[in-house]
PDB file of C-alpha atoms in Angstrom:
ATOM      1  CA  MET S 542      46.975 243.072 -83.296  1.00 96.00           C
ATOM      2  CA  GLN S 543      48.975 244.730 -86.154  1.00 97.00           C
ATOM      3  CA  LEU S 544      52.780 244.709 -85.246  1.00 97.00           C
ATOM      4  CA  SER S 545      53.132 247.045 -89.221  1.00 97.00           C
ATOM      5  CA  LYS S 546      50.760 248.265 -92.017  1.00 97.00           C
ATOM      6  CA  ASN S 547      50.539 245.083 -93.371  1.00 96.00           C
ATOM      7  CA  PHE S 548      51.770 242.202 -91.235  1.00 97.00           C
ATOM      8  CA  SER S 549      50.071 241.054 -88.192  1.00 97.00           C
ATOM      9  CA  LEU S 550      51.287 239.574 -84.482  1.00 98.00           C
ATOM     10  CA  ALA S 551      48.729 235.931 -86.240  1.00 96.00           C
ATOM     11  CA  GLU S 552      50.851 236.263 -88.864  1.00 96.00           C
ATOM     12  CA  MET S 553      54.353 236.230 -87.560  1.00 97.00           C
ATOM     13  CA  ILE S 554      53.700 233.338 -84.830  1.00 97.00           C
ATOM     14  CA  LYS S 555      51.891 230.848 -87.267  1.00 96.00           C
ATOM     15  CA  SER S 556      53.607 227.864 -87.576  1.00 95.00           C
ATOM     16  CA  GLN S 557      52.160 224.593 -89.162  1.00 95.00           C
ATOM     17  CA  THR S 558      54.636 222.956 -87.162  1.00 95.00           C
ATOM     18  CA  ALA S 559      53.364 224.107 -83.785  1.00 96.00           C
ATOM     19  CA  GLU S 560      49.835 223.642 -84.786  1.00 96.00           C
ATOM     20  CA  ARG S 561      50.055 219.761 -85.416  1.00 96.00           C
ATOM     21  CA  LYS S 562      52.438 219.350 -82.569  1.00 96.00           C
ATOM     22  CA  GLY S 563      49.595 221.105 -80.101  1.00 97.00           C
ATOM     23  CA  ILE S 564      53.213 223.309 -79.354  1.00 96.00           C
ATOM     24  CA  PRO S 565      52.553 226.798 -77.802  1.00 96.00           C
ATOM     25  CA  ASN S 566      53.994 229.240 -80.206  1.00 97.00           C
ATOM     26  CA  THR S 567      52.898 232.354 -77.871  1.00 96.00           C
ATOM     27  CA  PRO S 568      56.110 235.652 -77.281  1.00 98.00           C
ATOM     28  CA  ASP S 569      55.612 237.411 -74.340  1.00 97.00           C
ATOM     29  CA  ASP S 570      55.840 241.226 -74.977  1.00 98.00           C
ATOM     30  CA  VAL S 571      59.899 241.690 -75.557  1.00 98.00           C
ATOM     31  CA  GLN S 572      59.283 239.328 -78.678  1.00 98.00           C
ATOM     32  CA  VAL S 573      56.205 241.070 -79.239  1.00 98.00           C
ATOM     33  CA  HIS S 574      58.380 244.953 -79.622  1.00 98.00           C
ATOM     34  CA  ALA S 575      60.986 242.497 -80.910  1.00 98.00           C
ATOM     35  CA  MET S 576      58.604 241.500 -83.877  1.00 98.00           C
ATOM     36  CA  ALA S 577      57.701 244.913 -84.310  1.00 98.00           C
ATOM     37  CA  MET S 578      60.455 245.894 -84.667  1.00 98.00           C
ATOM     38  CA  PHE S 579      61.613 243.731 -88.033  1.00 98.00           C
ATOM     39  CA  CYS S 580      58.555 244.180 -89.112  1.00 98.00           C
ATOM     40  CA  GLU S 581      58.330 247.897 -89.979  1.00 98.00           C
ATOM     41  CA  ASN S 582      62.241 247.695 -90.964  1.00 98.00           C
ATOM     42  CA  ILE S 583      62.000 244.574 -93.121  1.00 98.00           C
ATOM     43  CA  LEU S 584      59.193 243.130 -93.937  1.00 98.00           C
ATOM     44  CA  GLN S 585      57.086 246.165 -94.224  1.00 98.00           C
ATOM     45  CA  PRO S 586      59.876 247.738 -96.682  1.00 98.00           C
ATOM     46  CA  ILE S 587      59.765 244.362 -98.933  1.00 98.00           C
ATOM     47  CA  ARG S 588      56.096 245.169 -99.366  1.00 98.00           C
ATOM     48  CA  ASP S 589      56.266 248.259-100.392  1.00 98.00           C
ATOM     49  CA  GLU S 590      58.562 247.461-103.024  1.00 98.00           C
ATOM     50  CA  PHE S 591      57.684 243.617-104.130  1.00 97.00           C
ATOM     51  CA  GLY S 592      53.311 243.397-103.293  1.00 96.00           C
ATOM     52  CA  SER S 593      52.752 240.448-100.802  1.00 94.00           C
ATOM     53  CA  PHE S 594      54.226 237.491 -99.314  1.00 95.00           C
ATOM     54  CA  ILE S 595      53.439 235.108 -96.555  1.00 90.00           C
ATOM     55  CA  VAL S 596      56.035 234.311 -94.290  1.00 96.00           C
ATOM     56  CA  SER S 597      57.125 230.871 -93.575  1.00 95.00           C
ATOM     57  CA  SER S 598      59.145 230.866 -90.303  1.00 96.00           C
ATOM     58  CA  GLY S 599      58.738 233.682 -87.981  1.00 97.00           C
ATOM     59  CA  PHE S 600      58.715 233.734 -83.918  1.00 98.00           C
ATOM     60  CA  ARG S 601      59.712 230.234 -82.777  1.00 97.00           C
ATOM     61  CA  SER S 602      58.970 229.854 -79.068  1.00 97.00           C
ATOM     62  CA  PRO S 603      61.700 227.583 -77.155  1.00 95.00           C
ATOM     63  CA  GLU S 604      59.920 224.549 -77.176  1.00 96.00           C
ATOM     64  CA  LEU S 605      59.442 225.174 -81.965  1.00 97.00           C
ATOM     65  CA  CYS S 606      62.470 225.829 -82.176  1.00 96.00           C
ATOM     66  CA  LEU S 607      63.514 222.638 -80.476  1.00 95.00           C
ATOM     67  CA  ALA S 608      61.421 221.213 -81.919  1.00 95.00           C
ATOM     68  CA  ILE S 609      62.732 221.770 -85.529  1.00 94.00           C
ATOM     69  CA  GLY S 610      66.137 221.016 -84.348  1.00 93.00           C
ATOM     70  CA  SER S 611      67.112 224.160 -83.948  1.00 94.00           C
ATOM     71  CA  THR S 612      68.514 226.366 -81.153  1.00 94.00           C
ATOM     72  CA  ILE S 613      66.278 228.720 -78.544  1.00 94.00           C
ATOM     73  CA  ASN S 614      69.118 231.358 -78.784  1.00 95.00           C
ATOM     74  CA  SER S 615      67.726 231.686 -82.761  1.00 95.00           C
ATOM     75  CA  GLN S 616      67.063 234.551 -83.539  1.00 97.00           C
ATOM     76  CA  HIS S 617      63.780 233.966 -84.056  1.00 97.00           C
ATOM     77  CA  ALA S 618      63.171 233.042 -80.925  1.00 97.00           C
ATOM     78  CA  LYS S 619      63.769 236.740 -79.920  1.00 98.00           C
ATOM     79  CA  GLY S 620      61.188 237.751 -82.357  1.00 98.00           C
ATOM     80  CA  GLN S 621      63.967 239.028 -84.429  1.00 98.00           C
ATOM     81  CA  ALA S 622      63.966 236.909 -87.639  1.00 98.00           C
ATOM     82  CA  ALA S 623      62.102 235.330 -90.522  1.00 98.00           C
ATOM     83  CA  ASP S 624      62.390 233.643 -93.723  1.00 97.00           C
ATOM     84  CA  PHE S 625      60.600 234.456 -96.549  1.00 97.00           C
ATOM     85  CA  GLU S 626      59.841 234.341-100.448  1.00 96.00           C
ATOM     86  CA  VAL S 627      58.244 236.480-102.566  1.00 96.00           C
ATOM     87  CA  ALA S 628      56.688 234.279-105.036  1.00 93.00           C
ATOM     88  CA  GLY S 629      57.657 235.424-108.435  1.00 93.00           C
ATOM     89  CA  VAL S 630      60.714 237.412-107.150  1.00 95.00           C
ATOM     90  CA  ASP S 631      64.447 235.648-108.149  1.00 95.00           C
ATOM     91  CA  ASN S 632      65.133 234.643-104.147  1.00 96.00           C
ATOM     92  CA  TYR S 633      69.652 235.935-105.042  1.00 96.00           C
ATOM     93  CA  GLU S 634      67.601 239.637-106.308  1.00 96.00           C
ATOM     94  CA  LEU S 635      65.675 239.150-103.204  1.00 97.00           C
ATOM     95  CA  ALA S 636      68.554 238.991-100.956  1.00 98.00           C
ATOM     96  CA  ARG S 637      70.488 241.831-103.072  1.00 98.00           C
ATOM     97  CA  TRP S 638      67.663 243.800-102.957  1.00 98.00           C
ATOM     98  CA  ILE S 639      67.913 243.385 -98.952  1.00 98.00           C
ATOM     99  CA  GLU S 640      72.007 243.962 -98.859  1.00 98.00           C
ATOM    100  CA  ALA S 641      70.898 247.211-100.670  1.00 98.00           C
ATOM    101  CA  ASN S 642      68.312 249.121 -99.330  1.00 98.00           C
ATOM    102  CA  LEU S 643      67.897 247.966 -95.421  1.00 98.00           C
ATOM    103  CA  PRO S 644      69.069 247.838 -92.445  1.00 98.00           C
ATOM    104  CA  PHE S 645      69.160 244.310 -91.614  1.00 98.00           C
ATOM    105  CA  ASP S 646      71.492 242.197 -88.649  1.00 98.00           C
ATOM    106  CA  GLN S 647      72.064 238.984 -90.268  1.00 98.00           C
ATOM    107  CA  LEU S 648      70.782 238.137 -93.571  1.00 98.00           C
ATOM    108  CA  ILE S 649      71.473 234.348 -95.255  1.00 98.00           C
ATOM    109  CA  LEU S 650      71.001 232.887 -98.869  1.00 97.00           C
ATOM    110  CA  GLU S 651      69.575 229.422 -97.712  1.00 96.00           C
ATOM    111  CA  CYS S 652      69.460 226.577 -99.692  1.00 95.00           C
ATOM    112  CA  TYR S 653      69.638 228.716-103.553  1.00 95.00           C
ATOM    113  CA  THR S 654      70.399 226.788-106.857  1.00 92.00           C
ATOM    114  CA  GLY S 655      68.888 229.490-109.261  1.00 88.00           C
ATOM    115  CA  GLY S 656      65.007 230.977-109.857  1.00 76.00           C
ATOM    116  CA  ASN S 657      63.068 230.746-106.481  1.00 76.00           C
ATOM    117  CA  SER S 658      64.601 228.464-104.849  1.00 91.00           C
ATOM    118  CA  GLY S 659      65.549 228.385-101.844  1.00 95.00           C
ATOM    119  CA  TRP S 660      64.614 231.172 -98.585  1.00 97.00           C
ATOM    120  CA  VAL S 661      65.707 234.239 -97.454  1.00 98.00           C
ATOM    121  CA  HIS S 662      66.609 234.440 -93.568  1.00 98.00           C
ATOM    122  CA  CYS S 663      66.655 238.280 -92.303  1.00 98.00           C
ATOM    123  CA  SER S 664      67.838 239.167 -89.110  1.00 98.00           C
ATOM    124  CA  TYR S 665      66.921 243.165 -87.723  1.00 98.00           C
ATOM    125  CA  VAL S 666      68.368 244.591 -84.508  1.00 98.00           C
ATOM    126  CA  GLU S 667      69.022 247.793 -83.993  1.00 95.00           C
ATOM    127  CA  ASN S 668      72.456 248.640 -85.197  1.00 94.00           C
ATOM    128  CA  GLY S 669      72.900 245.452 -86.305  1.00 95.00           C
ATOM    129  CA  ARG S 670      75.858 243.559 -87.264  1.00 96.00           C
ATOM    130  CA  GLY S 671      75.047 243.596 -91.127  1.00 97.00           C
ATOM    131  CA  GLU S 672      76.177 240.719 -91.981  1.00 98.00           C
ATOM    132  CA  THR S 673      75.461 238.305 -95.256  1.00 98.00           C
ATOM    133  CA  LEU S 674      75.490 234.675 -96.004  1.00 97.00           C
ATOM    134  CA  THR S 675      74.973 232.112 -98.163  1.00 97.00           C
ATOM    135  CA  TYR S 676      74.094 228.626 -97.053  1.00 96.00           C
ATOM    136  CA  ASN S 677      73.918 224.819 -98.733  1.00 93.00           C
ATOM    137  CA  LYS S 678      74.746 221.311 -97.867  1.00 91.00           C
ATOM    138  CA  HIS S 679      77.425 221.536 -99.823  1.00 89.00           C
ATOM    139  CA  ASN S 680      79.797 224.419 -98.969  1.00 88.00           C
ATOM    140  CA  GLY S 681      77.858 225.465 -95.493  1.00 94.00           C
ATOM    141  CA  TYR S 682      77.486 228.719 -94.516  1.00 95.00           C
ATOM    142  CA  VAL S 683      79.869 231.399 -96.660  1.00 95.00           C
ATOM    143  CA  HIS S 684      80.294 235.066 -96.143  1.00 96.00           C
ATOM    144  CA  GLY S 685      78.581 237.155 -98.495  1.00 96.00           C
ATOM    145  CA  LEU S 686      75.954 236.968-101.108  1.00 96.00           C
ATOM    146  CA  LYS S 687      76.180 234.150-103.770  1.00 93.00           C
ATOM    147  CA  GLU S 688      74.460 233.135-106.827  1.00 88.00           C
ATOM    148  CA  ASP S 689      76.675 230.217-107.224  1.00 80.00           C
ATOM    149  CA  GLY S 690      76.031 228.931-103.973  1.00 63.00           C
TER     150      GLY S 690
END
């Protein structure tokens, strides 16, 4: 099932942890709709701008959320978020592009230490918060996108 021109449901629910631990990672219709909206509004425009990339973490069932130390109320569990990187694109620059061009709900530059380190977490809901954060192990979450964490 295609969620957007270049993103499939199979791609958004793939999880190595779920596969390794035998955890079902099957969304319901509401979560599939949320993933389609996320792909159309966030992931597809990124692919159109930067080319092909892989989502490292998309949808997570409640059981999968708990298995990785997340919460069952995560936007990943609602089909509204994903973590990703674009090969050859600095994650800070990618986050800045998203901030300037896309209607995100929450945008987090995670574990960035320069270059292509860390990853980008982004969520989408209609009329979202437009919240930007940077996360690292030393400072936790801070508001805004910070090149130096």
